[in-house]
PDB file of C-alpha atoms and ligand atoms in Angstrom:
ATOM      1  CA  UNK B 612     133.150 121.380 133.040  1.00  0.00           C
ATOM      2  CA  UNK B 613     134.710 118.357 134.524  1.00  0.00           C
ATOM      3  CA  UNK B 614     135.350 115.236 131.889  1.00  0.00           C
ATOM      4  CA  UNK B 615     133.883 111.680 132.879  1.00  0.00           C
ATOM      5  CA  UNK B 616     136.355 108.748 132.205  1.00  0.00           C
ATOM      6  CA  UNK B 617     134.888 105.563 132.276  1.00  0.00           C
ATOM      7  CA  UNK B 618     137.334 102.877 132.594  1.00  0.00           C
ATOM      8  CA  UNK B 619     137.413  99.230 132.572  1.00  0.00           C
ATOM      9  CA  UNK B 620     140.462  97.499 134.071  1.00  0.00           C
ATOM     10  CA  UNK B 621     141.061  93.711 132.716  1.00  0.00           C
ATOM     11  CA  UNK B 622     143.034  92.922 135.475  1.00  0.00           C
ATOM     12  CA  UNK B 623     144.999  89.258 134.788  1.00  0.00           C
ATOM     13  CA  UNK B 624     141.595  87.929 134.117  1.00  0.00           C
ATOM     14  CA  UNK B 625     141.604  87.985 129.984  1.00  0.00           C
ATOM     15  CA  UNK B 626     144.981  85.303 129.378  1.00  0.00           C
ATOM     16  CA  UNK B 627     144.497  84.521 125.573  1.00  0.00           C
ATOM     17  CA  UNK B 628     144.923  87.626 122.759  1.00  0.00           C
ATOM     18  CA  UNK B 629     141.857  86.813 120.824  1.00  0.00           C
ATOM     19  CA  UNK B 630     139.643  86.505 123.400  1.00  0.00           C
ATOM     20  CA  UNK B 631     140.820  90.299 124.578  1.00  0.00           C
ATOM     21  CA  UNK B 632     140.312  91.631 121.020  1.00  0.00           C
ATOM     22  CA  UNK B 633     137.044  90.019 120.270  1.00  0.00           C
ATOM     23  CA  UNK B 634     135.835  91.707 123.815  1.00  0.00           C
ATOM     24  CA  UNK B 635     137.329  95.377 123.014  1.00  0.00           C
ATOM     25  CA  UNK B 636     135.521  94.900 119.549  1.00  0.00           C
ATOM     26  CA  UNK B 637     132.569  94.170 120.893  1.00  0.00           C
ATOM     27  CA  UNK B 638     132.915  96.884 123.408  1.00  0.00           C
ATOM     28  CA  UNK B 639     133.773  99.160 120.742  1.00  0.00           C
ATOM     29  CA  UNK B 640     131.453  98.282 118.306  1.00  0.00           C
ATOM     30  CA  UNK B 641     128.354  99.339 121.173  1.00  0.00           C
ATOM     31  CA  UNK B 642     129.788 102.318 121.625  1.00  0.00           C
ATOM     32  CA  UNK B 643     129.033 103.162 118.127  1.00  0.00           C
ATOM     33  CA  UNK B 644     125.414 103.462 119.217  1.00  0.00           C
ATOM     34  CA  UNK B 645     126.575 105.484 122.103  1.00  0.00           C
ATOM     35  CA  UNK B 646     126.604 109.553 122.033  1.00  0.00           C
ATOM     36  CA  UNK B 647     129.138 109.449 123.721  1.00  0.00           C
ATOM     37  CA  UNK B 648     128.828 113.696 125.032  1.00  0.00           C
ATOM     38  CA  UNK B 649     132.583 113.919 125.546  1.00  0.00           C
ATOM     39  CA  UNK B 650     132.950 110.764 127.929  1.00  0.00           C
ATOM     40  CA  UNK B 651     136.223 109.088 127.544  1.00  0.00           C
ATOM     41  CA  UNK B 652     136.277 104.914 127.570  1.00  0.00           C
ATOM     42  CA  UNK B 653     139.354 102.975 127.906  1.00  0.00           C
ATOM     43  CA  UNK B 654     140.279  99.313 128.700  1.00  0.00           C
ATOM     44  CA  UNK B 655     142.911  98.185 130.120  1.00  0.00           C
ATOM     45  CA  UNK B 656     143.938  94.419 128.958  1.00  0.00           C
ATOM     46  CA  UNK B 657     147.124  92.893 130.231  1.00  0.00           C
ATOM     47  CA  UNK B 658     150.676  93.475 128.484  1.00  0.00           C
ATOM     48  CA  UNK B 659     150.534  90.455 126.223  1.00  0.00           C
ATOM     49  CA  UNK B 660     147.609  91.348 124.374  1.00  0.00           C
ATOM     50  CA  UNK B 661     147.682  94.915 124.347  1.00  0.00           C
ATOM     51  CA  UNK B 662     148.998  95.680 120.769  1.00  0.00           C
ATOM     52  CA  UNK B 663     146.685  93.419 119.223  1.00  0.00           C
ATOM     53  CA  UNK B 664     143.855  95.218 121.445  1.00  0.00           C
ATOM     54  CA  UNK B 665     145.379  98.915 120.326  1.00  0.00           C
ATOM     55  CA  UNK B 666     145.838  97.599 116.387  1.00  0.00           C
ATOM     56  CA  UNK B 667     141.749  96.303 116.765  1.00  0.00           C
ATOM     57  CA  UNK B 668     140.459  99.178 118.330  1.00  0.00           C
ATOM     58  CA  UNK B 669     142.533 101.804 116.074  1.00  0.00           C
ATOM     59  CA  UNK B 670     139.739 104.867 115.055  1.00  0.00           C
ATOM     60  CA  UNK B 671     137.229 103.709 117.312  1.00  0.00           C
ATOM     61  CA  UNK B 672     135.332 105.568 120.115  1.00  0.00           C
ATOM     62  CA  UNK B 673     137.409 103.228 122.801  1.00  0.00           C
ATOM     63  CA  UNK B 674     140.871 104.040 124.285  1.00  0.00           C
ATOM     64  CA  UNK B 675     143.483 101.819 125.350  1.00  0.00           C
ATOM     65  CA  UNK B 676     145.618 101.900 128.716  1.00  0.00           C
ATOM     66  CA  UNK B 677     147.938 100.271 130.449  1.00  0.00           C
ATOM     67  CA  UNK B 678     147.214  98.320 133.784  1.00  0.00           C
ATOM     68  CA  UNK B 679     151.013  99.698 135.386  1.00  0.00           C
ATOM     69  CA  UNK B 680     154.392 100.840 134.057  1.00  0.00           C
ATOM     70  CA  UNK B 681     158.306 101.398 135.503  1.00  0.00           C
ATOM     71  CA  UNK B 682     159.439 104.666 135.838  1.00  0.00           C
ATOM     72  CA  UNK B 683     162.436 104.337 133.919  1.00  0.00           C
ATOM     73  CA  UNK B 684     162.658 104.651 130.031  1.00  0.00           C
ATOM     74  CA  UNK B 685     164.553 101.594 128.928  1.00  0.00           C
ATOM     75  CA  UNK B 686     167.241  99.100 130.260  1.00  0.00           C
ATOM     76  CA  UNK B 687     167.912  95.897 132.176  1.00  0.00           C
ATOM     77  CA  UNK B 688     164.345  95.833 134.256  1.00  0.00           C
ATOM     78  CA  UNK B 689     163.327  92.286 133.744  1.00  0.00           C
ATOM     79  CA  UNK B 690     159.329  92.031 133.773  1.00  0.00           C
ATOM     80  CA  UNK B 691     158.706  95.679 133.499  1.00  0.00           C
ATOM     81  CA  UNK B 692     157.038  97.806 130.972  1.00  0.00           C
ATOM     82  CA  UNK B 693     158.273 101.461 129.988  1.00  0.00           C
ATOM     83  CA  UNK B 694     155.892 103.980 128.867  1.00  0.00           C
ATOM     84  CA  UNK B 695     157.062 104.326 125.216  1.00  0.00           C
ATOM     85  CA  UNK B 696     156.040 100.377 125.116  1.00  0.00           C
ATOM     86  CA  UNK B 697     152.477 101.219 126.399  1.00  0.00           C
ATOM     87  CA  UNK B 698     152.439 104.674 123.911  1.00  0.00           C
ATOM     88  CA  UNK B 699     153.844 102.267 121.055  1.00  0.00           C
ATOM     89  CA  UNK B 700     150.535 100.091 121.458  1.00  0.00           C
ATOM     90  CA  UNK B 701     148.428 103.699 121.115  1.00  0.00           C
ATOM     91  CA  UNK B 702     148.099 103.718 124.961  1.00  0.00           C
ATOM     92  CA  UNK B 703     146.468 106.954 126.514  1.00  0.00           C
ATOM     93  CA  UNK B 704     145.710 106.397 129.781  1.00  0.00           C
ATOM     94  CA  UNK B 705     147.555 104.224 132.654  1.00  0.00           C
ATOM     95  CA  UNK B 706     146.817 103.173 135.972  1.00  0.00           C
ATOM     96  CA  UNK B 707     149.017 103.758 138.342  1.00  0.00           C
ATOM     97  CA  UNK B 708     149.126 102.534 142.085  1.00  0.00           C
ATOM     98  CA  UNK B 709     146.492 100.198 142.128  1.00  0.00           C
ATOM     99  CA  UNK B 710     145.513  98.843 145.427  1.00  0.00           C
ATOM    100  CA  UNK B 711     146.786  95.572 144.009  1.00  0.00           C
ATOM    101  CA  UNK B 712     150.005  97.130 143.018  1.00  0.00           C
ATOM    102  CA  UNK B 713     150.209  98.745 146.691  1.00  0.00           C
ATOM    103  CA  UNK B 714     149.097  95.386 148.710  1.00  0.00           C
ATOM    104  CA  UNK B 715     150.048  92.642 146.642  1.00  0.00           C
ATOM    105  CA  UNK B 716     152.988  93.993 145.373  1.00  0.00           C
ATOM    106  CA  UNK B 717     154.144  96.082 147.513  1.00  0.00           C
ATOM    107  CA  UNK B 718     154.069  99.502 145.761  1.00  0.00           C
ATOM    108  CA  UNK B 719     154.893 102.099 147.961  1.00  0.00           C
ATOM    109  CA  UNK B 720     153.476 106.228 147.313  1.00  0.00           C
ATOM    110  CA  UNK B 721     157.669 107.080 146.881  1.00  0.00           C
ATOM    111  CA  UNK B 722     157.413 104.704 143.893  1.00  0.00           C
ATOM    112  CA  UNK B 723     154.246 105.573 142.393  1.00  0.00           C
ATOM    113  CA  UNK B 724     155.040 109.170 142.524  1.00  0.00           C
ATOM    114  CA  UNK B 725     157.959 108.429 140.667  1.00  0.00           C
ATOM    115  CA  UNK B 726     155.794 106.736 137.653  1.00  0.00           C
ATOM    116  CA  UNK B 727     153.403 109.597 137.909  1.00  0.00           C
ATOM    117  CA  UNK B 728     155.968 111.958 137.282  1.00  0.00           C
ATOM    118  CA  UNK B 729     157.442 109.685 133.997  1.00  0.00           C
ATOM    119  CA  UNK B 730     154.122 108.790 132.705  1.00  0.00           C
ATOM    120  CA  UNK B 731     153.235 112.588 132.704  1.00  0.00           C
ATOM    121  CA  UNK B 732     156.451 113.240 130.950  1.00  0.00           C
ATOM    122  CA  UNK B 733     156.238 111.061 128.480  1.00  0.00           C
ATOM    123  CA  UNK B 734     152.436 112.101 127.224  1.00  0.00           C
ATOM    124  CA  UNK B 735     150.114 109.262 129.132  1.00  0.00           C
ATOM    125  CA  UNK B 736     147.335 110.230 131.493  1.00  0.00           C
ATOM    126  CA  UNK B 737     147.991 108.785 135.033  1.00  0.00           C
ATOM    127  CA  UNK B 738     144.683 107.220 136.463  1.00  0.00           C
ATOM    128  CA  UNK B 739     146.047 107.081 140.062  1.00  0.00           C
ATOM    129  CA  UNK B 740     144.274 104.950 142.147  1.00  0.00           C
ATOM    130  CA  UNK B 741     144.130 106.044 145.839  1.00  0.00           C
ATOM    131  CA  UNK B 742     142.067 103.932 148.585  1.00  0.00           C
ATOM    132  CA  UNK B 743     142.289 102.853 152.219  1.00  0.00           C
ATOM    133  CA  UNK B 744     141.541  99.117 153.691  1.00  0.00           C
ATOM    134  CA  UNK B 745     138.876  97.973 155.432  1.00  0.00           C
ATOM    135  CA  UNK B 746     140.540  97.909 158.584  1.00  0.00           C
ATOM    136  CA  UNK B 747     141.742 101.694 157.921  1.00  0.00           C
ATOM    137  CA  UNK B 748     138.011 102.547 157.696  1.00  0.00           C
ATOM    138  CA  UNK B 749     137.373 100.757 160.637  1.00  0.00           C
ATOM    139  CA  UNK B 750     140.087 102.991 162.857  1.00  0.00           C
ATOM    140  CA  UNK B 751     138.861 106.004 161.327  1.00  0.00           C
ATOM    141  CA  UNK B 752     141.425 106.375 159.057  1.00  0.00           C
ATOM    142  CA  UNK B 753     139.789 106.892 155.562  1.00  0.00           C
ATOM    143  CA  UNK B 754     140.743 110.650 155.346  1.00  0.00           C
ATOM    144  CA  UNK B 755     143.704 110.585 156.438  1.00  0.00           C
ATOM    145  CA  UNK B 756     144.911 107.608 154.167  1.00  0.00           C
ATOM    146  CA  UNK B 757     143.482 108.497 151.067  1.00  0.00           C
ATOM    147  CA  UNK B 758     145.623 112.240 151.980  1.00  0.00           C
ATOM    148  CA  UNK B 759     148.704 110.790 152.511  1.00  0.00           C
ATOM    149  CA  UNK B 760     148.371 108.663 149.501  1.00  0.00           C
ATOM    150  CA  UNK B 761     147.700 111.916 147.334  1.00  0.00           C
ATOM    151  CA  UNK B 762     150.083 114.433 149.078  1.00  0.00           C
ATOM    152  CA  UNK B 763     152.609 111.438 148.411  1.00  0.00           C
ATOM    153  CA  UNK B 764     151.820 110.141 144.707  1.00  0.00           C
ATOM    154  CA  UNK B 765     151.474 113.685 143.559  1.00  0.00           C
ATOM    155  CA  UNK B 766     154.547 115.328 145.005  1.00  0.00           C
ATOM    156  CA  UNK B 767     156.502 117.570 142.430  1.00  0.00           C
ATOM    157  CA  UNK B 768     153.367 117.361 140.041  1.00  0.00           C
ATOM    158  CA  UNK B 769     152.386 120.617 138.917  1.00  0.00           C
ATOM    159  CA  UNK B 770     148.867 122.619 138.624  1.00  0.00           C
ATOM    160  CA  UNK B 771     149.660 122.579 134.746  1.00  0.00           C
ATOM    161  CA  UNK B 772     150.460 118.268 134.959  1.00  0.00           C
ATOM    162  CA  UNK B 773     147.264 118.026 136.880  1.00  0.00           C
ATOM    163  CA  UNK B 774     145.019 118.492 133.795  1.00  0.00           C
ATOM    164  CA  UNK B 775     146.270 115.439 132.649  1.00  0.00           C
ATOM    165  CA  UNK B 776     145.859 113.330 135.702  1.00  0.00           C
ATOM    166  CA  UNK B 777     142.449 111.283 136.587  1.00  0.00           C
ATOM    167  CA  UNK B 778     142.250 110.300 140.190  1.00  0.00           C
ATOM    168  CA  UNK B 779     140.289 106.920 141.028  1.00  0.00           C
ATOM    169  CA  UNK B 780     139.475 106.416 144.727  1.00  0.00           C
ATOM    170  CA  UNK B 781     138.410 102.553 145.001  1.00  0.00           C
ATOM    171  CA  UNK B 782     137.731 101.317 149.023  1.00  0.00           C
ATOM    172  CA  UNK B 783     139.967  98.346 148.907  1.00  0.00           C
ATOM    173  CA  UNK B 784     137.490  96.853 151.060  1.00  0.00           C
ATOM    174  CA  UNK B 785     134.437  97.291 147.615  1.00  0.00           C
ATOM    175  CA  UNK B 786     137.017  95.742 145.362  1.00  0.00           C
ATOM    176  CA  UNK B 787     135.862  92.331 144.342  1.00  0.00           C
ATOM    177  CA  UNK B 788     138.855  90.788 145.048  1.00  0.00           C
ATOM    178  CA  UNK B 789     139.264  87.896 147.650  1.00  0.00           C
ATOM    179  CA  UNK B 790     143.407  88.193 147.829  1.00  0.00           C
ATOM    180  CA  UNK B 791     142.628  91.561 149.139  1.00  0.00           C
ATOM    181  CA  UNK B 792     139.716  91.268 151.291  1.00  0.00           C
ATOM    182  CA  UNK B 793     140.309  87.551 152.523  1.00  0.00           C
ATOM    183  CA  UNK B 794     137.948  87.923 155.609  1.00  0.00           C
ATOM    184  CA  UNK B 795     135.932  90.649 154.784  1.00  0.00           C
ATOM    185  CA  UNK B 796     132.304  90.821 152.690  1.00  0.00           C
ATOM    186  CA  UNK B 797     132.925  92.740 149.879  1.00  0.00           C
ATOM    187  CA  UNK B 798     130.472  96.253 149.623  1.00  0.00           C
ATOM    188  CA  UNK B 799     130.161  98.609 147.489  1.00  0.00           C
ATOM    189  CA  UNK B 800     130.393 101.952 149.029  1.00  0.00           C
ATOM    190  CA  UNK B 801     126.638 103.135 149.855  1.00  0.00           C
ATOM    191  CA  UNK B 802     126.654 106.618 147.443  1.00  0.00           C
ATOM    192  CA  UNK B 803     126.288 108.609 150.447  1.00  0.00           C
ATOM    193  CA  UNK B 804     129.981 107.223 151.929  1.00  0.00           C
ATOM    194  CA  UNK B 805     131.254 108.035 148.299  1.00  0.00           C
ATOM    195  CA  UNK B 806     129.745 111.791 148.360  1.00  0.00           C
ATOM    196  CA  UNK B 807     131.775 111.928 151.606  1.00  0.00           C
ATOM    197  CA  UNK B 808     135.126 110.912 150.575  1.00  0.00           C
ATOM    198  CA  UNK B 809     134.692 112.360 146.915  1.00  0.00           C
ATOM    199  CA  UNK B 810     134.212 115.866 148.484  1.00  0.00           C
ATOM    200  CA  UNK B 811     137.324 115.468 150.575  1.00  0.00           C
ATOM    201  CA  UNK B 812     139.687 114.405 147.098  1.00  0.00           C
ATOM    202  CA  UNK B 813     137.499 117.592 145.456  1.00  0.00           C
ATOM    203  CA  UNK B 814     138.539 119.791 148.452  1.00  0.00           C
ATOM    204  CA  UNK B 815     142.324 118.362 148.479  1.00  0.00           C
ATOM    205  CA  UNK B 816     142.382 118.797 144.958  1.00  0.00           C
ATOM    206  CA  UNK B 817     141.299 122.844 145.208  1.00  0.00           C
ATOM    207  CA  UNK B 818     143.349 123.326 148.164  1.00  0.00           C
ATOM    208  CA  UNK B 819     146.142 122.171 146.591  1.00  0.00           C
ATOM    209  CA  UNK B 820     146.137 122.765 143.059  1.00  0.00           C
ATOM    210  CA  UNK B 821     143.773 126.374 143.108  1.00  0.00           C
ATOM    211  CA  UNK B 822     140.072 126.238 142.433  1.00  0.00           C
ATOM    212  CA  UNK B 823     140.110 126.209 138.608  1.00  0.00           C
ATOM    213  CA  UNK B 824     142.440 123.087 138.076  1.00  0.00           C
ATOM    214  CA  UNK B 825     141.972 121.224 141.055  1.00  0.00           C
ATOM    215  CA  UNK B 826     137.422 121.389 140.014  1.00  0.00           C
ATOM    216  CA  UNK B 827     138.463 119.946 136.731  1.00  0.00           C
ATOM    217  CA  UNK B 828     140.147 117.301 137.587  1.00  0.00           C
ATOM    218  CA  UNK B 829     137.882 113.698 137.346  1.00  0.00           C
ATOM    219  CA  UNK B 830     137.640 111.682 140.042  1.00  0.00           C
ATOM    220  CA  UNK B 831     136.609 108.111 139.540  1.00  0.00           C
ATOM    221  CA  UNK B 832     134.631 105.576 142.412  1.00  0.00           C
ATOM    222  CA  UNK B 833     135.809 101.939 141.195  1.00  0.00           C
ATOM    223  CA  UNK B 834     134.910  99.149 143.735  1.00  0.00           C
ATOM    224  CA  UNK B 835     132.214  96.653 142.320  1.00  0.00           C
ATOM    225  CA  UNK B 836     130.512  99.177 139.867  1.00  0.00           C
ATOM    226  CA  UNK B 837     128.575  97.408 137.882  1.00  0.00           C
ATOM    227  CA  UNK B 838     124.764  97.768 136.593  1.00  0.00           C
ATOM    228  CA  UNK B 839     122.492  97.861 139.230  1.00  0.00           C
ATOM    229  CA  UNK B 840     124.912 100.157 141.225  1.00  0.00           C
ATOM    230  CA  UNK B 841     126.339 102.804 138.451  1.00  0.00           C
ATOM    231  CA  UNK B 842     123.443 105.325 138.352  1.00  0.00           C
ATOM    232  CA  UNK B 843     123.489 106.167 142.098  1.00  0.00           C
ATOM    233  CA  UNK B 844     127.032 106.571 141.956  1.00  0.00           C
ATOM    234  CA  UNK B 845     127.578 108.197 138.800  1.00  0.00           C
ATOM    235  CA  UNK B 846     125.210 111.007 139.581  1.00  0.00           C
ATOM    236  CA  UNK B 847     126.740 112.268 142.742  1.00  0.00           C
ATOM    237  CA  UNK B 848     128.269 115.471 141.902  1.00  0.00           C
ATOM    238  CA  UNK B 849     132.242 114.637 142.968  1.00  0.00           C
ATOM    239  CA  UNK B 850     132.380 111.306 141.198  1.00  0.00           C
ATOM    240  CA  UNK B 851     133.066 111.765 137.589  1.00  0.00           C
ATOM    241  CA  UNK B 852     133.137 108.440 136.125  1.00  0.00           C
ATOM    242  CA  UNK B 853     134.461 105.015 137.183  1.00  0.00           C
ATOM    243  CA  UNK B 854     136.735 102.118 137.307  1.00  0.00           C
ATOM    244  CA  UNK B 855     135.383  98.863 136.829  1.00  0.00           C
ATOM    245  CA  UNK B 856     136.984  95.765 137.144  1.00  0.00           C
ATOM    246  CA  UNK B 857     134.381  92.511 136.818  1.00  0.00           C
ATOM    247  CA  UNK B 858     131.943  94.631 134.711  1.00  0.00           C
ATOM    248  CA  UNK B 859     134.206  95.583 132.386  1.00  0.00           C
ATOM    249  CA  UNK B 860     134.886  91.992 131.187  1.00  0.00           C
ATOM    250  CA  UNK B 861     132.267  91.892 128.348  1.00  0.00           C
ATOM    251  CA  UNK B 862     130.330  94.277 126.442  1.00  0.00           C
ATOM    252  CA  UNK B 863     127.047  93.183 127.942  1.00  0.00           C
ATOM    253  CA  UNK B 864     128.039  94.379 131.533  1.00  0.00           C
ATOM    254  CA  UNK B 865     130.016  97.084 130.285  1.00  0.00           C
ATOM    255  CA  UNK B 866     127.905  99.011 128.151  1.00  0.00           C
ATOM    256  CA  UNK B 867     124.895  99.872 130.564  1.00  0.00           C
ATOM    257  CA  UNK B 868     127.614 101.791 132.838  1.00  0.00           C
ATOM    258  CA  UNK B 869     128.713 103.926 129.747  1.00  0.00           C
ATOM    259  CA  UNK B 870     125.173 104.409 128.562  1.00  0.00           C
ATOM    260  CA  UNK B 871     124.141 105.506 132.187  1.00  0.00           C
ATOM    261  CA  UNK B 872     127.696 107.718 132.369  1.00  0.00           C
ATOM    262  CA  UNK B 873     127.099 109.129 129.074  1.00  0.00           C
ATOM    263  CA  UNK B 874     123.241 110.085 129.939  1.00  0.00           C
ATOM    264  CA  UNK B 875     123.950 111.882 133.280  1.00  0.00           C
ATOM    265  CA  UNK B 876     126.962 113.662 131.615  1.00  0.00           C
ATOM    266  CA  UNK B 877     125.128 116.332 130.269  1.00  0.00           C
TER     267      UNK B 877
HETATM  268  C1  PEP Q1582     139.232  97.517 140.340  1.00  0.00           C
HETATM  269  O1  PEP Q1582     139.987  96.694 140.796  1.00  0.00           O
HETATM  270  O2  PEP Q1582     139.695  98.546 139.787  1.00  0.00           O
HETATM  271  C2  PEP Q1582     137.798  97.301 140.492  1.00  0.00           C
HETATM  272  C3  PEP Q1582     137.056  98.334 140.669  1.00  0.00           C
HETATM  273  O3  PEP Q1582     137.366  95.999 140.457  1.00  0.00           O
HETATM  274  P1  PEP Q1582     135.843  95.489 140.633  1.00  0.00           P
HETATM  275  O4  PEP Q1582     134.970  96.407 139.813  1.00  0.00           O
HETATM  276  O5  PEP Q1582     135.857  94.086 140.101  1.00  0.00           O
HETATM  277  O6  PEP Q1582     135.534  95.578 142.075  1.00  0.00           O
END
């Protein structure tokens, strides 16, 4: 059985440390009333506050990750963050190649790959993020984007490093982010576009990794999850859980996307 990872990425959006601790307690403390059936939760707060948020969270149902991370260990690398810095503030998961990583920043599938590779050395779960624009969809290019961005990020990993890998596919174009989408509405994907492109990751997966590893690995939908949305998604059989962005911000949006994940996860 596949696990569901639930994830809520805080983006640049929480700037002051108590205000990101007094959200991951609240988050934490509802998901005390939560069975939570073997569904993982992280967050994902930005650098600064991220040891206070790991020290506040410490033997609670809620998991910490980090939003990015260099793929060396330790040196001269002047705004960067190694991965024994995110495992020192009791880090699990990271994100890795976010689509604003890869389009504001300019993060290339070479580079990615190699944090993949060092995160997965070092002991933290990549969450990859994979996606394709809204003009790729419009040229017909969702397949083949969201392929080249796995065959690329995931070069060298093994069968064996998969278990340890989530993959989140997030339509740039559903991300509620106006930087990224400057002229385009923002959707969320209807569930029957994300059976579609869910199936093809599944069969990518099994074709590449065998059938046993490649139907247990999780794949995420993140692009404006929130509420009203998470049920339809959540319950299509290739999407295992999601990344959230906006409705991750406070326990009150937050917590009816685990409770639905945690319900259908049966
Ligand atoms: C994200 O950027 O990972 C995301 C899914 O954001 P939002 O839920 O705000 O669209």
């Amino acid at each position: 059985m596949r696990k569901f990872v639930i994830g809520g990425n805080w983006k640049m959006q929480i700037v002051k440390v108590d205000e990101a601790v007094s959200v991951a307690k609240e988050i934490a403390t509802a998901l005390e009333e939560i069975d939570m059936n073997g569904v993982d939760v992280f967050v994902a707060p930005s650098y600064h506050a991220l040891f206070a948020v790991g020290q506040a969270i410490k033997g609670t149902k809620l998991k910490l990750a980090g939003q990015n991370m260099y793929f060396r260990d330790q040196g001269a690398f002047t705004g960067e963050i190694s991965a024994d810095s995110l495992l020192d503030c009791g880090c699990e998961y990271v994100l890795l190649g976010h689509s604003e990583r890869r389009r504001i920043f300019g993060e290339d599938n070479a580079y990615i790959n190699q944090k993949v590779k060092k995160a997965l050395e070092k002991g933290l779960k990549p969450v990859l993020c994979i996606g394709e624009t809204a003009k790729e969809k419009a040229d017909g290019q969702t397949e083949a984007v969201n392929q080249k961005q796995l065959e690329e990020s995931l070069a060298d990993v093994s069968p064996e490093q998969m278990k340890n890998i989530v993959i989140a596919y997030e339509p740039v174009w559903a991300i509620n982010n106006k930087f990224l989408n400057p002229d385009t509405e923002i959707k969320t994907a209807t569930p029957d576009e994300a059976d579609s492109i869910h199936k093809f990751i599944r069969k990518w997966l099994i074709d590449t990794f065998g059938n046993e590893i490649g139907n247990t690995i999780p794949i995420q939908y993140g692009g404006s999850m929130k509420d009203s949305n998470c049920e339809g998604l959540l319950s299509i059989n290739d999407i295992d859980g999601g990344l959230i962005g906006g409705a991750s911000l406070s326990a009150a949006k937050f917590k009816p996307i685990i409770e639905a994940a945690t319900k259908l996860y049966q």
